[in-house]
mmCIF file of C-alpha atoms and ligand atoms in Angstrom:
data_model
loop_
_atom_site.group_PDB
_atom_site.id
_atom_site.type_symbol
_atom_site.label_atom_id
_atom_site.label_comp_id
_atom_site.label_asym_id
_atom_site.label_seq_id
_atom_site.Cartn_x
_atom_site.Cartn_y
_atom_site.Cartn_z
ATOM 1 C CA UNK A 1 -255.813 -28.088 -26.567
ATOM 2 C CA UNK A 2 -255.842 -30.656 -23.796
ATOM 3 C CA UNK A 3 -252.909 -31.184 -21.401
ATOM 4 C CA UNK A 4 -250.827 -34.336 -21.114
ATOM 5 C CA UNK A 5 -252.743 -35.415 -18.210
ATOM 6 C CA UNK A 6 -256.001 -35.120 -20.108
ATOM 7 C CA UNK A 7 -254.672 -37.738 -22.609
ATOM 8 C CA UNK A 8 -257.393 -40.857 -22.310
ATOM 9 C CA UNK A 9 -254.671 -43.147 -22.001
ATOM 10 C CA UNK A 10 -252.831 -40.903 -18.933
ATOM 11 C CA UNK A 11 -256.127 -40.653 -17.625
ATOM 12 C CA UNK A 12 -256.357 -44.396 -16.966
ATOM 13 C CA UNK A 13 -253.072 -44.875 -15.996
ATOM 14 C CA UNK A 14 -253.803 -42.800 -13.434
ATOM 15 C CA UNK A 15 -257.097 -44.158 -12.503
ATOM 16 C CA UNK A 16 -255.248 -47.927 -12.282
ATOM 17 C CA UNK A 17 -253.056 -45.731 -9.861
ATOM 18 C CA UNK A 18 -255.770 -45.004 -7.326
ATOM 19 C CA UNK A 19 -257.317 -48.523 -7.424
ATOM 20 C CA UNK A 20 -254.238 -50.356 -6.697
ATOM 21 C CA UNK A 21 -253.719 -47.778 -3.980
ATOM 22 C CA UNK A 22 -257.555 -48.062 -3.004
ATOM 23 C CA UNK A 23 -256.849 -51.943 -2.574
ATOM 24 C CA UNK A 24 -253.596 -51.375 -0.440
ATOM 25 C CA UNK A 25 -251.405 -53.267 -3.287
ATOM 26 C CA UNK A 26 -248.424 -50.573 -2.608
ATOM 27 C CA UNK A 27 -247.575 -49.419 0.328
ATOM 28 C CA UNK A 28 -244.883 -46.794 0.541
ATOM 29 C CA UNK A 29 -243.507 -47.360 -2.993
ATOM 30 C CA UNK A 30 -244.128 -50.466 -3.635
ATOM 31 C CA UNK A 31 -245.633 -51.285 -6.804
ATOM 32 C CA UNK A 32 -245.070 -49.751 -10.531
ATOM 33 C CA UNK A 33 -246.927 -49.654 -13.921
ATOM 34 C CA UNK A 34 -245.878 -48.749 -17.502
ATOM 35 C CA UNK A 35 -247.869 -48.470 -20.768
ATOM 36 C CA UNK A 36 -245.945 -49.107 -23.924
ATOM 37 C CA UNK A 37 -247.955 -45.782 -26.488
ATOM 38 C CA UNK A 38 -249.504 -46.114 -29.609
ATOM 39 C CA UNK A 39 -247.895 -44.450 -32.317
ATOM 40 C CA UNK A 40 -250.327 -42.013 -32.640
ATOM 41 C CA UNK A 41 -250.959 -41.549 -28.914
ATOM 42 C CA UNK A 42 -246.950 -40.565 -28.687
ATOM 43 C CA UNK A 43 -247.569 -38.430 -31.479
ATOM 44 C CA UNK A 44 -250.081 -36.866 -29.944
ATOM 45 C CA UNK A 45 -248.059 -36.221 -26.815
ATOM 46 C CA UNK A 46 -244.926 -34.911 -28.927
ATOM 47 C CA UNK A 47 -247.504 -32.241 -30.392
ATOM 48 C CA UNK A 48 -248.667 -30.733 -26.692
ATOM 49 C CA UNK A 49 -244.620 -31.172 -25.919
ATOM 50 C CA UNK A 50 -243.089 -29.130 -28.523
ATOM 51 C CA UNK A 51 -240.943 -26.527 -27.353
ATOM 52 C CA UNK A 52 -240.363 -28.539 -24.153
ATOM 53 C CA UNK A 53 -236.344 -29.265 -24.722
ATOM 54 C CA UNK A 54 -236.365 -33.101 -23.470
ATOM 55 C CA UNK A 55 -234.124 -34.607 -20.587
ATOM 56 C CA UNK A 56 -230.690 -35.915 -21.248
ATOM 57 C CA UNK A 57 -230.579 -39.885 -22.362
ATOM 58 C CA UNK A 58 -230.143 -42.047 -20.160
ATOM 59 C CA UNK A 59 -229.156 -46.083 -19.662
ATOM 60 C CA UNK A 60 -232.282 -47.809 -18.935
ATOM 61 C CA UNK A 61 -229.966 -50.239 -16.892
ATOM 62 C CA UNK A 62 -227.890 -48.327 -14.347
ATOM 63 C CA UNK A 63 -225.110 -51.437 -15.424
ATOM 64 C CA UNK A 64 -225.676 -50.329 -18.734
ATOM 65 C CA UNK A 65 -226.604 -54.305 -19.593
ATOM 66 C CA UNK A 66 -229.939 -53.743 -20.732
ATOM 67 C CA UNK A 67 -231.144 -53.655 -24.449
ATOM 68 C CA UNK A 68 -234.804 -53.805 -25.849
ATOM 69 C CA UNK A 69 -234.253 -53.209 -29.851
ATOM 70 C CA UNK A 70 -237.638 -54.401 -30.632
ATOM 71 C CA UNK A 71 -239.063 -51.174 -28.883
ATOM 72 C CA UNK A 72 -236.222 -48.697 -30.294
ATOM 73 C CA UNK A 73 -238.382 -45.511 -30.630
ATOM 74 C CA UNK A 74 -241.083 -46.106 -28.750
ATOM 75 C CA UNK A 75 -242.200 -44.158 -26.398
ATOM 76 C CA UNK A 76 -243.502 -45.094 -23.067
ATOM 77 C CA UNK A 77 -245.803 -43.546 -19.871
ATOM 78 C CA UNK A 78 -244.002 -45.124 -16.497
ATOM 79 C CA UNK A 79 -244.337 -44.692 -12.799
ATOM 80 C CA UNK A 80 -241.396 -42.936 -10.923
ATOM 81 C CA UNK A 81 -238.808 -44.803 -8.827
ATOM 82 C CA UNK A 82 -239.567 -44.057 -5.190
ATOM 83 C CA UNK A 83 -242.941 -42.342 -5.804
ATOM 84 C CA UNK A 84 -246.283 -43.034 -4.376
ATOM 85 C CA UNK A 85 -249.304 -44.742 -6.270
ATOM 86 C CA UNK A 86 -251.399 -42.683 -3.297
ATOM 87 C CA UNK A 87 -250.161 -39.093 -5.171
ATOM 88 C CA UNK A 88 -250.251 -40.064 -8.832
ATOM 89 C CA UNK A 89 -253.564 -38.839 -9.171
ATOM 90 C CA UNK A 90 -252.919 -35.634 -6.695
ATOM 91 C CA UNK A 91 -249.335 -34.899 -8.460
ATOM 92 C CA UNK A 92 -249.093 -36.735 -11.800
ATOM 93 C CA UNK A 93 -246.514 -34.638 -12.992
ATOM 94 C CA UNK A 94 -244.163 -35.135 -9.982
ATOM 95 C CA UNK A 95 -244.830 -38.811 -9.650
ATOM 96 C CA UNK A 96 -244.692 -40.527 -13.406
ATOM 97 C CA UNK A 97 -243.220 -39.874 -16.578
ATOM 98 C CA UNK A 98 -243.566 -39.953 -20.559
ATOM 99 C CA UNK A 99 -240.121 -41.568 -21.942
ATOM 100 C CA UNK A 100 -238.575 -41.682 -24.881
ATOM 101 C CA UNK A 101 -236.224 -44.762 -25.856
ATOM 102 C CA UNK A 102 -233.456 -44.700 -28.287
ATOM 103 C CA UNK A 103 -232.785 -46.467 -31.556
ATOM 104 C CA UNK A 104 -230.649 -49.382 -29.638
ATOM 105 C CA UNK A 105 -233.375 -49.715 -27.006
ATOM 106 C CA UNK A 106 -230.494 -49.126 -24.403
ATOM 107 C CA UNK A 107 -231.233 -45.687 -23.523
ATOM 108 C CA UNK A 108 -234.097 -43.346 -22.860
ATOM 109 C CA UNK A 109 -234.925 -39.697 -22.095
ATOM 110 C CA UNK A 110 -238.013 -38.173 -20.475
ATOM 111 C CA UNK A 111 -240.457 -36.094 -22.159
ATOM 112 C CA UNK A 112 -242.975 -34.976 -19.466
ATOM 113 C CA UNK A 113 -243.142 -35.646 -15.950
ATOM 114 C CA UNK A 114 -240.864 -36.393 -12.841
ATOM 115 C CA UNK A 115 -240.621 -32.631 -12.690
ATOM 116 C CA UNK A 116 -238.410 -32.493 -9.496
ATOM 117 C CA UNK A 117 -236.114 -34.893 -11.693
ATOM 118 C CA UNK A 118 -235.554 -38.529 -10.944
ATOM 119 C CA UNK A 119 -235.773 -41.591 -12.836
ATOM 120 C CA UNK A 120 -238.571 -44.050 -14.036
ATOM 121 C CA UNK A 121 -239.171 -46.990 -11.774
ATOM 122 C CA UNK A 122 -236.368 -49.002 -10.800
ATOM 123 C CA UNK A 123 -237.869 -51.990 -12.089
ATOM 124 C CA UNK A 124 -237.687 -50.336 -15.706
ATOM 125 C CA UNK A 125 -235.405 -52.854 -17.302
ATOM 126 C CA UNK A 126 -238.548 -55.877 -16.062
ATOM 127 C CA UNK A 127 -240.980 -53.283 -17.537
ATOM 128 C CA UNK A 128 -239.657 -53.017 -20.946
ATOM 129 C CA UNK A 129 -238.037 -56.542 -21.336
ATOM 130 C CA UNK A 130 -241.593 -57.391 -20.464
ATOM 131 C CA UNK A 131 -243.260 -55.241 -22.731
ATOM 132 C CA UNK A 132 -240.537 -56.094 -25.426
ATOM 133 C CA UNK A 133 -241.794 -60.011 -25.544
ATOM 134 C CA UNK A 134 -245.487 -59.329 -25.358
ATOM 135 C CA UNK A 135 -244.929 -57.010 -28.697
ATOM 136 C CA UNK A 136 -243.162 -59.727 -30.277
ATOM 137 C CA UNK A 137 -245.872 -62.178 -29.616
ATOM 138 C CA UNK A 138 -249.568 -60.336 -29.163
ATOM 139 C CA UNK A 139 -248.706 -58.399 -32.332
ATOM 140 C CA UNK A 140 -248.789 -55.090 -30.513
ATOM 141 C CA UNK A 141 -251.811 -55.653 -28.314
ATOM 142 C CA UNK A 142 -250.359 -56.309 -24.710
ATOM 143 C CA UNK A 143 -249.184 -52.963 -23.506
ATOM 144 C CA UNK A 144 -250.103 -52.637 -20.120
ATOM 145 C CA UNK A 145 -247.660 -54.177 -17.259
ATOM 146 C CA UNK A 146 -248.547 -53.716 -13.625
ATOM 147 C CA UNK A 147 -246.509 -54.838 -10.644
ATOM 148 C CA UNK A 148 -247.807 -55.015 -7.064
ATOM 149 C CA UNK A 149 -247.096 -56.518 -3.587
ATOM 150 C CA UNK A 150 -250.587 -58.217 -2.963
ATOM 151 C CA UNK A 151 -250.183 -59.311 0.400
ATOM 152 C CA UNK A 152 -252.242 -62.968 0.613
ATOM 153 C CA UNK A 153 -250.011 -63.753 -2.700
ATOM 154 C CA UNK A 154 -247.159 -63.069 -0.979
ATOM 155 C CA UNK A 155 -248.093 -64.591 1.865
ATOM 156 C CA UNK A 156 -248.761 -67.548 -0.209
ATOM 157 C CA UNK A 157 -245.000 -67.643 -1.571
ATOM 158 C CA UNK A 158 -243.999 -69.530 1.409
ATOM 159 C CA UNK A 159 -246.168 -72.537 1.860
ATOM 160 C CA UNK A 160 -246.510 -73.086 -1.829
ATOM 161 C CA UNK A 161 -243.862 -74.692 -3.878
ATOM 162 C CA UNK A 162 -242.081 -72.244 -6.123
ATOM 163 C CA UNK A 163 -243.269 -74.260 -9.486
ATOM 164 C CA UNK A 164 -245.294 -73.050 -12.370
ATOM 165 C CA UNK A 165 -247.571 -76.442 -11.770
ATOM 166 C CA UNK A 166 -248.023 -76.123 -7.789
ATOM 167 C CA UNK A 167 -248.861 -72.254 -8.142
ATOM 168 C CA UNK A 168 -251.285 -72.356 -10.967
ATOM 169 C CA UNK A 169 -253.059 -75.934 -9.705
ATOM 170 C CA UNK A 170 -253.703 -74.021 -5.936
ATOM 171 C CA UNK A 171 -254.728 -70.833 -7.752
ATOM 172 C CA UNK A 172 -256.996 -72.303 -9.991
ATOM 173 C CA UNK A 173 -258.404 -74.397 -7.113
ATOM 174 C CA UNK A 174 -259.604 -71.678 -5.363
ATOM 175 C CA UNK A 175 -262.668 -70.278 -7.388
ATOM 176 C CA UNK A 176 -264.235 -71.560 -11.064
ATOM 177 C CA UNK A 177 -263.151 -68.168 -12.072
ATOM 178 C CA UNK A 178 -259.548 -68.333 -11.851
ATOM 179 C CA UNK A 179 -259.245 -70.804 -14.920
ATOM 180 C CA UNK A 180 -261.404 -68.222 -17.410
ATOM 181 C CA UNK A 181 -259.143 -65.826 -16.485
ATOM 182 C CA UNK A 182 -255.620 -67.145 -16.656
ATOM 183 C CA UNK A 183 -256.229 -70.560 -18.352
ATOM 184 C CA UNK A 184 -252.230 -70.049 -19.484
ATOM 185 C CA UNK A 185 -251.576 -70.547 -15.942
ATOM 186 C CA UNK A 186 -248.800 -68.600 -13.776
ATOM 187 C CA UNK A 187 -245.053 -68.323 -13.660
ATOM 188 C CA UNK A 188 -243.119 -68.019 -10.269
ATOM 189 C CA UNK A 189 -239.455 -66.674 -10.210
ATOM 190 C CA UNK A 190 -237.951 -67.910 -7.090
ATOM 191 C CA UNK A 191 -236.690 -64.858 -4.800
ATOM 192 C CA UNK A 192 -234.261 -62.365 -6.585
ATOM 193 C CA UNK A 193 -232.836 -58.907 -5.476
ATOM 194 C CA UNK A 194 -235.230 -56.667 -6.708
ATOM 195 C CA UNK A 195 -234.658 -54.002 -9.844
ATOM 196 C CA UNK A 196 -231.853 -55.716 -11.289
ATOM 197 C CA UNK A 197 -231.230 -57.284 -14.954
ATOM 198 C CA UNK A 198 -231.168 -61.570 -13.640
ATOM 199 C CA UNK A 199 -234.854 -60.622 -12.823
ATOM 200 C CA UNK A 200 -235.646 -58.587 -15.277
ATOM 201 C CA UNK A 201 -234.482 -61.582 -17.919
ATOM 202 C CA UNK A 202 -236.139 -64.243 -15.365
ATOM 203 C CA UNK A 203 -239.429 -62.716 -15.886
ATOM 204 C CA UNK A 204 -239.439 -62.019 -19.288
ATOM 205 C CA UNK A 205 -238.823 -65.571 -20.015
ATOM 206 C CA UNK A 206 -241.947 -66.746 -18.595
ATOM 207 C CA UNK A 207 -243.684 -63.680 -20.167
ATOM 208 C CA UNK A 208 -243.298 -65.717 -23.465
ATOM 209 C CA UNK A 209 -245.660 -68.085 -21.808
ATOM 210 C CA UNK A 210 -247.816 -66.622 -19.392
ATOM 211 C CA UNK A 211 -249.633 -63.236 -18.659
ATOM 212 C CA UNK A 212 -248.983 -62.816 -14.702
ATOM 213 C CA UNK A 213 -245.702 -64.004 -13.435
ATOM 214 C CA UNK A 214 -245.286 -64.202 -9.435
ATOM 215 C CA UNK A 215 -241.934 -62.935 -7.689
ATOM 216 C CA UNK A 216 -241.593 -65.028 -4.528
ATOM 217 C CA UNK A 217 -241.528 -62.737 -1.365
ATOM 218 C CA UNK A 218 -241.942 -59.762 -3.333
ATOM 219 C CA UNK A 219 -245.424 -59.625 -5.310
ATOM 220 C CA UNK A 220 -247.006 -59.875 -9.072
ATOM 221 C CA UNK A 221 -245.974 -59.155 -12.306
ATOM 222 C CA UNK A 222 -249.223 -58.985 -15.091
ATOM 223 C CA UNK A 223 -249.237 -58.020 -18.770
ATOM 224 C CA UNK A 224 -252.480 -56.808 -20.200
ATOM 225 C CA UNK A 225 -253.866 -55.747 -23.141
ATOM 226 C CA UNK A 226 -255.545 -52.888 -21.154
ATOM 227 C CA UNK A 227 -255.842 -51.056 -17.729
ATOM 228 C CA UNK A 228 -259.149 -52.895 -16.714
ATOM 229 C CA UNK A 229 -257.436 -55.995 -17.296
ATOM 230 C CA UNK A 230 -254.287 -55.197 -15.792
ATOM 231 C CA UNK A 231 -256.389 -54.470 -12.549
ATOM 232 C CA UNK A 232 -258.762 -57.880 -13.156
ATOM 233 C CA UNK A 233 -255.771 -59.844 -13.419
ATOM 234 C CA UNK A 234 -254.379 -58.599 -10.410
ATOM 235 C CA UNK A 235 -257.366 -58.917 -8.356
ATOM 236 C CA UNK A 236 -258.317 -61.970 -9.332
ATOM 237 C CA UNK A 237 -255.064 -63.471 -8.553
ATOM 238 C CA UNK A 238 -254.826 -62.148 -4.878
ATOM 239 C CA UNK A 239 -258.185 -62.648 -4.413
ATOM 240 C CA UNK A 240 -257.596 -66.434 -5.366
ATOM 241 C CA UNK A 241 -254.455 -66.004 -2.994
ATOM 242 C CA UNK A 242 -256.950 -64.908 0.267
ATOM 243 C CA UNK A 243 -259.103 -67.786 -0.287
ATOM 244 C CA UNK A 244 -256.342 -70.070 -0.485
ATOM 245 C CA UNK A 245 -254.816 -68.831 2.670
ATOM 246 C CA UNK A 246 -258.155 -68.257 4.151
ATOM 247 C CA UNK A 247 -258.830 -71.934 3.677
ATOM 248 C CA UNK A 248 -255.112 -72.451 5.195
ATOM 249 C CA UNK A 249 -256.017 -70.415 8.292
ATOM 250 C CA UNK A 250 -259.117 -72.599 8.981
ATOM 251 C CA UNK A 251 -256.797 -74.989 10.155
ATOM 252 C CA UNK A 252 -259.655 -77.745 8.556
ATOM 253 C CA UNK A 253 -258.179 -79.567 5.586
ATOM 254 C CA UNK A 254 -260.388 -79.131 1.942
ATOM 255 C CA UNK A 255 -263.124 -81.726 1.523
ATOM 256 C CA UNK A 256 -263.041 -81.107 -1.794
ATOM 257 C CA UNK A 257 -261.677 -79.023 -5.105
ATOM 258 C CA UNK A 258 -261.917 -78.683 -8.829
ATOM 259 C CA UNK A 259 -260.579 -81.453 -11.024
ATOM 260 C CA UNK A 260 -258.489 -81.744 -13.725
ATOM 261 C CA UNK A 261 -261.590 -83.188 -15.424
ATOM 262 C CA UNK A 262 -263.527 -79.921 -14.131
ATOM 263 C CA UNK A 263 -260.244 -77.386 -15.733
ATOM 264 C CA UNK A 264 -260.405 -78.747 -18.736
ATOM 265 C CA UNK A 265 -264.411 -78.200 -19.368
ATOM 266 C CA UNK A 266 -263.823 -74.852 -17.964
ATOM 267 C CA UNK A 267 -261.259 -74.321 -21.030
ATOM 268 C CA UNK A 268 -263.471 -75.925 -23.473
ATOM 269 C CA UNK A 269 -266.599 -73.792 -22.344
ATOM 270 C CA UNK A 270 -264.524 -70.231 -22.314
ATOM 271 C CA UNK A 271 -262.304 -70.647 -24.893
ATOM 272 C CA UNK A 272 -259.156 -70.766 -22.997
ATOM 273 C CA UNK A 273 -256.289 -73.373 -23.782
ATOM 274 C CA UNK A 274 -255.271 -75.254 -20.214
ATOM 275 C CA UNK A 275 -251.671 -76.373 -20.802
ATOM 276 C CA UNK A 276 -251.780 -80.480 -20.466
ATOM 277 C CA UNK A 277 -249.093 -79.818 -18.043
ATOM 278 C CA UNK A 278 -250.970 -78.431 -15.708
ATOM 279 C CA UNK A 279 -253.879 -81.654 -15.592
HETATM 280 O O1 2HA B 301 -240.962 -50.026 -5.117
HETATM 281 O O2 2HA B 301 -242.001 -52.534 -6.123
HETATM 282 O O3 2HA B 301 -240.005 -54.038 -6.941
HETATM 283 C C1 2HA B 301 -240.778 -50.574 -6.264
HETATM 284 C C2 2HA B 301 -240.935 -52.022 -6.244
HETATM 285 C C3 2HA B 301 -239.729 -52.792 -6.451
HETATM 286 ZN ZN1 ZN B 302 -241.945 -54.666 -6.052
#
């Protein structure tokens, strides 16, 4: 019988792990991910845990002011608050965790993991609100959601205006690519203390619309319908980011750029629906 970190989707949880941390997205702590289970993938992890009594519940909120009924029951893999992406793949079982949440969606307990105790991420309440919108609306196909502090995004936060339109027209400026893979555009949540519920429900707002959400200061927010495109999303984005500030840095001002003309083909040749907003 395998073990819970043989379980193909731990397996690439972990692997997303060591690529963000491969690509210096977290440093320290910085960064989380969570993974919203199948029903038979949690089943299959209840089987190898049987005998294991679980944790005590728990309030997903600290406040207590957090409720996601539309995932009461589910069950969830999540990345630790205060551990390292660098020593998920060294110490899984010390540095993420399988939860449990209740009926309510207000509560959870932990199954496996965090074995010297603490408590999922502290930007749990974002995860699942997150997760809890992109159920509603992909039908149960976006389960993936990734946070990291890219650092030419970031840097990026301060010269561009903190609007959906400004971010997603200089992102989508910077390479053809950027338009094929987020032609739903960006979101940007002006700066917010970090790990609390206004942010949480700030994000998850503009999860109804978009797939990546920026956090001004701070870093990235994408929701995925896998690992690989948790990671794409994320890469492409700060990679857009470097080129825009590399272009910055140059000190010479653009000759020229994509035009709204040039989006909108871009949509029409990949499929991909560019807001009219946005042109
Ligand atoms: O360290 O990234 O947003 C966790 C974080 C907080
Ligand atoms: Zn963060």
């Amino acid at each position: 019988m395998k073990s819970i970190p043989e379980l193909p989707f731990v397996r690439e949880f972990i692997r997303l792990c060591s690529i963000g941390d491969s690509l210096g997205f977290h440093e320290r702590n910085g960064g989380n991910l969570s993974y919203h289970m199948t029903p038979a993938e949690a089943s299959a992890a209840s089987a190898l845990l049987k005998g294991r009594p679980p944790c005590p519940w728990t309030d997903v909120d600290p406040k207590g002011d957090v409720a996601v009924p539309g995932l009461g029951g589910e069950w969830f893999l999540v990345t630790g608050s205060g551990k390292f992406f660098r020593n998920v793949a060294y110490d899984a079982e010390s540095s993420i965790a399988i939860c449990e949440l209740d009926q309510a969606g207000t509560h959870y307990r932990v199954r496996w993991g965090l074995c010297d105790g603490g408590r999922p991420t502290s930007e749990f309440s974002s995860h699942l609100m997150n997760l809890e919108v992109k159920d509603r609306l992909t039908d149960g196909k976006v389960r993936v959601i990734y946070h990291a502090h890219p650092a030419h995004l970031i840097a990026m936060t301060y010269v561009v205006p903190l609007k959906d339109r400004d971010f997603t027209r200089a992102l989508w400026n910077t390479m053809t690519e950027c338009p094929v893979i987020f032609p739903e555009g960006v979101g940007v949540v002006k700066w917010m203390v970090p790990g609390g519920r206004e942010v949480a429900v700030a994000t998850s707002k503009l999860m109804e619309r978009y797939n990546n959400v920026v956090w001004a200061h701070h870093g990235l927010f994408c929701a995925a319908d896998s690992f690989d495109n948790a990671m794409g999303q994320m890469e492409t984005i700060e990679k857009a980011a470097k080129i825009y500030m590399l272009v910055l840095a140059s000190g010479r001002k653009p000759l020229t750029g994509i035009t709204s003309k040039g989006f909108l083909a871009i949509g029409k040749m990949y499929g991909g629906d560019i807001p009219k907003r946005f042109l």
